[in-house]
Amino acid sequence: MAAEVAQLLFAVIQGIPGGATNDDLSKALSDMPAASRVEGLNILLQQGSIEVLKKGEKLIYRAKDPQKKSALPKDADNEEKIVYSIVEEGGNKGIWIRDIRIKSNLNMTQLNKILKNLETKKLIKAVKSVNASKKKVYMLYNLEADRSVTGGAWYQDQDFEAEFVDVLNQQCLRFLQMKREGAEKKRDGPLAFKQMSCCTVKDVHKFISDLGISKVNLDEDDLETILKTVVYDGNAERILQSDGTYVYRAVNLPLPAPGLVQMPCGICPVIKNCSNCGDVTAINCQYMNDWLD
C-alpha cells in the first residue's frame, strides 16, 4: 500500500518540473490522507527519487535525475538535503553563504552548523574568491572551482602573480621577435615575410611549455591573454585571419628620440622664469639634474 502511495506521489511530482508543494500534492491527491502522503514522501526520499528544496516557508519536492546520484548519506536530515541541493545548484562557480541562507530560510547559527557538518563529511568545500578576499563560496567537494573564482593561473592564494605574468610577457615577446628575425633573414619578399613572421597561439603555447618556466598548467587561452598584453604594450600586432582565428606578430618599435628632444626645457612649466640668475636657473634645475642622471 505504501509503495503504491509513493508511486502516485512521484507521478504528480514528475508532472511539475519546478517541484511540487504540499498544496499541489493535496489538490492532485485529495482523497489521500496526510499521514499516507508523509509516509509516501519519506519512501521517495529514502529511495533518492526526489529531493527537498525550501522556498520561503514552503517545502518543494522535486524529481531527481535518475542518472545523477547524490553523494548525501541516507541518514542526512531534511535541512542538510536542502542546503546540499542549493550548493549543488551553484555548480563550479559556487554560491555565497548569504544566498544559501536566503534560499534555505535557515538562521545563521543553524546554517553554519549544517555547512560545517557537510564540510567535515567532505560533501562540500569552501573556496576563497579573488573577487572578494573576505568572502567564501561553497561548492560540491569533487568540483574544480571556475577560474572566475580562483583567478586562474595568474593568482596564488588570492595574490596576483605580477612577476610571473611579466616573465611570460617577456618570453612571448622574445618568441615573436625570434620569428620576425628569422623571416627577415630569408628575404623572400614582403608577403612571405609577413606570413613567416606570424605566430599562432598554439605555436606560442608549445614554446612556453617547452621552456618549462611555469609550475602550473597553462592552456592556450592563458597564453592568448598574455599575448594580448604584448599587443597592448605596443610590441606586437594581432591579425585576424580569413578563418576567424588570430595570429600575432612582433612589430619594430620606432627609434628612440634624440637626446636633445628629450630635454625637459621643452615642457618645463616655469621656462619663462628661467635665467642665468634668480630662483629658476639651469644650474639649480631639478628637472635638468634628473635628465642628466
XYZ file of C-alpha atoms in Angstrom:
293
model
C 0.000 0.000 0.000
C 2.760 2.464 0.969
C 4.655 1.662 -2.246
C 1.560 2.447 -4.316
C 1.123 5.776 -2.499
C 4.764 6.626 -3.216
C 4.258 5.865 -6.924
C 1.197 8.129 -7.083
C 3.082 10.940 -5.365
C 6.084 10.514 -7.647
C 3.859 10.720 -10.738
C 2.427 14.051 -9.533
C 5.881 15.425 -8.649
C 7.282 14.419 -12.035
C 4.481 16.327 -13.740
C 5.608 19.611 -12.125
C 9.158 20.387 -13.404
C 9.743 23.161 -10.878
C 8.757 20.923 -7.978
C 5.522 20.273 -6.114
C 4.484 21.796 -2.796
C 2.320 20.085 -0.195
C -0.614 22.131 -1.517
C -0.024 20.771 -5.034
C 0.030 17.211 -3.716
C -3.113 17.770 -1.633
C -5.032 19.102 -4.630
C -3.852 16.375 -7.005
C -4.482 13.578 -4.471
C -7.332 14.983 -2.402
C -8.509 11.538 -1.279
C -5.114 10.641 0.191
C -4.793 11.127 3.997
C -1.994 13.437 5.154
C -0.323 10.625 7.115
C -0.185 8.417 3.994
C 1.238 11.303 1.978
C 4.041 11.868 4.519
C 4.809 8.124 4.558
C 4.981 8.039 0.766
C 7.256 11.090 0.607
C 9.622 9.527 3.145
C 9.833 6.402 0.971
C 10.703 8.518 -2.101
C 13.346 10.429 -0.124
C 14.917 7.195 1.146
C 14.985 5.827 -2.399
C 16.628 9.020 -3.627
C 13.850 9.533 -6.195
C 13.096 13.091 -5.085
C 14.911 15.985 -3.433
C 13.610 18.558 -0.983
C 14.074 22.280 -1.503
C 12.856 25.168 0.584
C 11.244 28.290 -0.867
C 10.253 30.747 1.821
C 8.256 28.798 4.365
C 7.241 26.069 1.917
C 8.924 22.752 1.161
C 9.182 21.791 -2.501
C 9.562 18.207 -3.676
C 11.327 17.802 -6.993
C 12.004 14.650 -9.018
C 15.704 13.860 -9.330
C 17.538 12.942 -12.499
C 17.854 9.138 -12.393
C 21.370 9.354 -13.903
C 22.506 11.745 -11.205
C 23.390 10.079 -7.918
C 23.583 12.101 -4.747
C 26.617 11.802 -2.500
C 24.497 12.501 0.553
C 24.233 9.602 3.023
C 20.787 8.156 3.633
C 20.759 9.342 7.242
C 21.056 13.031 6.224
C 18.214 15.145 7.615
C 15.954 17.390 5.543
C 17.898 20.581 6.348
C 21.157 19.002 5.151
C 19.454 17.847 1.962
C 18.095 21.338 1.333
C 21.479 23.018 1.859
C 23.288 20.385 -0.214
C 20.836 20.876 -3.108
C 21.305 24.659 -3.013
C 25.116 24.291 -3.049
C 24.841 21.759 -5.873
C 22.881 24.256 -7.979
C 25.755 26.733 -7.618
C 27.970 24.484 -9.761
C 31.693 25.188 -10.007
C 31.180 28.938 -9.556
C 29.940 28.321 -6.032
C 27.360 30.196 -4.000
C 27.705 32.790 -1.222
C 26.550 31.849 2.266
C 24.153 34.806 2.158
C 22.381 33.324 -0.879
C 22.240 29.902 0.800
C 20.619 31.480 3.850
C 18.008 33.302 1.747
C 17.145 30.216 -0.316
C 17.067 27.822 2.623
C 15.338 30.239 5.026
C 17.540 28.915 7.844
C 19.026 31.082 10.585
C 22.791 31.661 10.505
C 23.570 29.523 13.567
C 21.748 26.523 12.144
C 23.151 27.086 8.638
C 26.757 27.363 9.861
C 26.351 24.098 11.756
C 24.986 22.306 8.666
C 27.730 23.701 6.414
C 30.397 22.597 8.899
C 28.894 19.081 9.050
C 28.821 18.822 5.249
C 32.428 20.062 5.042
C 33.527 17.530 7.672
C 31.896 14.749 5.631
C 33.736 16.079 2.537
C 30.477 16.632 0.688
C 31.059 20.355 0.109
C 34.004 22.728 0.394
C 34.572 26.438 0.927
C 36.686 28.276 -1.650
C 38.055 31.803 -1.317
C 37.106 34.061 -4.201
C 39.508 36.533 -5.792
C 36.563 38.896 -6.270
C 36.109 39.333 -2.511
C 39.042 38.382 -0.285
C 36.989 38.084 2.904
C 34.204 36.017 1.393
C 34.000 32.325 0.608
C 31.806 30.455 -1.829
C 30.591 26.913 -1.287
C 30.532 24.170 -3.902
C 30.460 20.380 -4.046
C 33.657 18.775 -2.784
C 34.554 16.998 -6.034
C 34.261 20.091 -8.259
C 37.177 22.182 -9.511
C 36.438 25.859 -8.966
C 35.856 28.030 -12.027
C 38.713 30.417 -12.916
C 36.377 33.352 -12.260
C 36.531 32.258 -8.606
C 40.224 31.321 -8.309
C 41.616 33.834 -10.807
C 43.133 31.038 -12.877
C 46.868 30.704 -13.404
C 47.560 34.349 -12.519
C 46.601 34.036 -8.849
C 48.073 32.066 -5.981
C 46.398 32.226 -2.580
C 44.397 35.201 -3.893
C 47.580 37.154 -4.688
C 48.131 38.308 -8.258
C 51.401 36.862 -9.605
C 52.688 40.038 -11.274
C 56.279 38.756 -11.668
C 55.082 35.519 -13.269
C 52.943 37.469 -15.756
C 55.900 39.753 -16.580
C 58.151 36.764 -17.262
C 55.565 35.211 -19.566
C 55.077 38.544 -21.331
C 58.831 38.821 -21.970
C 59.144 35.236 -23.203
C 56.148 35.541 -25.526
C 57.619 38.733 -26.979
C 61.016 37.028 -27.361
C 59.415 34.210 -29.350
C 57.578 36.666 -31.626
C 60.812 38.602 -32.193
C 62.699 35.380 -32.995
C 60.078 34.529 -35.623
C 60.357 38.016 -37.133
C 64.151 37.935 -37.193
C 64.089 34.504 -38.842
C 61.698 35.767 -41.516
C 63.858 38.855 -42.170
C 66.950 36.738 -42.789
C 65.245 34.708 -45.531
C 64.436 37.770 -47.678
C 61.660 36.036 -49.635
C 59.614 39.168 -50.307
C 57.120 41.183 -48.244
C 54.203 38.739 -48.455
C 56.317 35.739 -47.462
C 57.943 37.795 -44.714
C 54.580 38.746 -43.241
C 53.339 35.166 -43.314
C 56.534 33.687 -41.852
C 56.750 36.236 -39.035
C 53.243 35.446 -37.748
C 52.639 33.010 -34.879
C 49.535 31.193 -33.739
C 48.603 30.847 -30.095
C 49.370 27.142 -30.460
C 52.956 27.952 -31.544
C 53.480 30.214 -28.535
C 51.892 27.667 -26.177
C 54.337 24.976 -27.356
C 57.299 27.343 -26.932
C 56.332 28.282 -23.355
C 55.583 24.645 -22.466
C 58.997 23.533 -23.784
C 60.712 26.242 -21.715
C 59.241 24.767 -18.537
C 59.077 28.118 -16.764
C 55.557 27.601 -15.395
C 54.766 25.422 -12.394
C 51.064 25.431 -13.278
C 49.450 24.050 -16.403
C 48.767 26.837 -18.892
C 46.266 26.347 -21.683
C 46.059 28.261 -24.952
C 43.517 30.716 -23.516
C 46.022 31.647 -20.802
C 48.730 32.314 -23.371
C 46.373 34.339 -25.559
C 45.703 36.572 -22.555
C 49.447 37.171 -22.246
C 49.799 37.800 -25.988
C 47.112 40.466 -25.746
C 49.181 42.252 -23.088
C 52.128 42.215 -25.522
C 49.836 43.851 -28.097
C 48.598 46.428 -25.575
C 52.234 47.281 -24.771
C 52.690 48.180 -28.451
C 55.214 45.393 -29.059
C 53.062 43.179 -31.308
C 50.024 43.235 -33.536
C 47.013 40.917 -33.607
C 45.899 39.952 -37.109
C 42.514 38.429 -37.996
C 42.698 35.526 -40.425
C 40.112 34.555 -43.036
C 39.043 31.569 -40.926
C 38.204 33.802 -37.955
C 41.298 32.970 -35.906
C 44.040 35.392 -34.882
C 47.806 35.339 -35.325
C 50.392 37.526 -33.627
C 53.470 39.283 -34.994
C 56.189 41.370 -33.363
C 56.436 44.956 -34.577
C 59.527 47.115 -34.884
C 59.397 49.985 -32.424
C 60.306 53.453 -33.712
C 63.799 54.754 -32.979
C 64.174 56.446 -29.587
C 64.062 60.224 -29.692
C 67.456 62.027 -29.854
C 68.835 63.313 -26.578
C 68.170 66.999 -27.253
C 64.479 66.312 -27.918
C 64.206 64.665 -24.507
C 65.478 67.774 -22.691
C 62.977 68.914 -20.031
C 63.148 72.538 -21.194
C 60.545 71.922 -23.919
C 57.847 71.005 -21.422
C 59.082 72.943 -18.380
C 56.159 74.752 -16.662
C 58.431 77.610 -15.485
C 60.577 78.068 -18.623
C 59.546 81.750 -18.826
C 61.139 82.405 -15.446
C 64.400 80.601 -16.231
C 67.529 82.761 -16.499
C 71.221 82.867 -15.536
C 70.368 84.227 -12.105
C 67.465 84.157 -9.683
C 65.429 81.290 -8.211
C 64.973 79.407 -11.510
C 68.259 78.580 -13.258
C 69.565 75.692 -15.324
C 72.263 75.040 -12.723
C 69.764 74.503 -9.893
C 67.024 72.901 -12.049
C 65.777 69.600 -10.609
C 64.285 68.580 -13.988
C 67.658 69.063 -15.659
C 69.505 67.116 -12.955
C 67.073 64.187 -13.274
C 67.502 64.189 -17.069
C 71.312 64.267 -16.860
C 71.317 61.435 -14.334
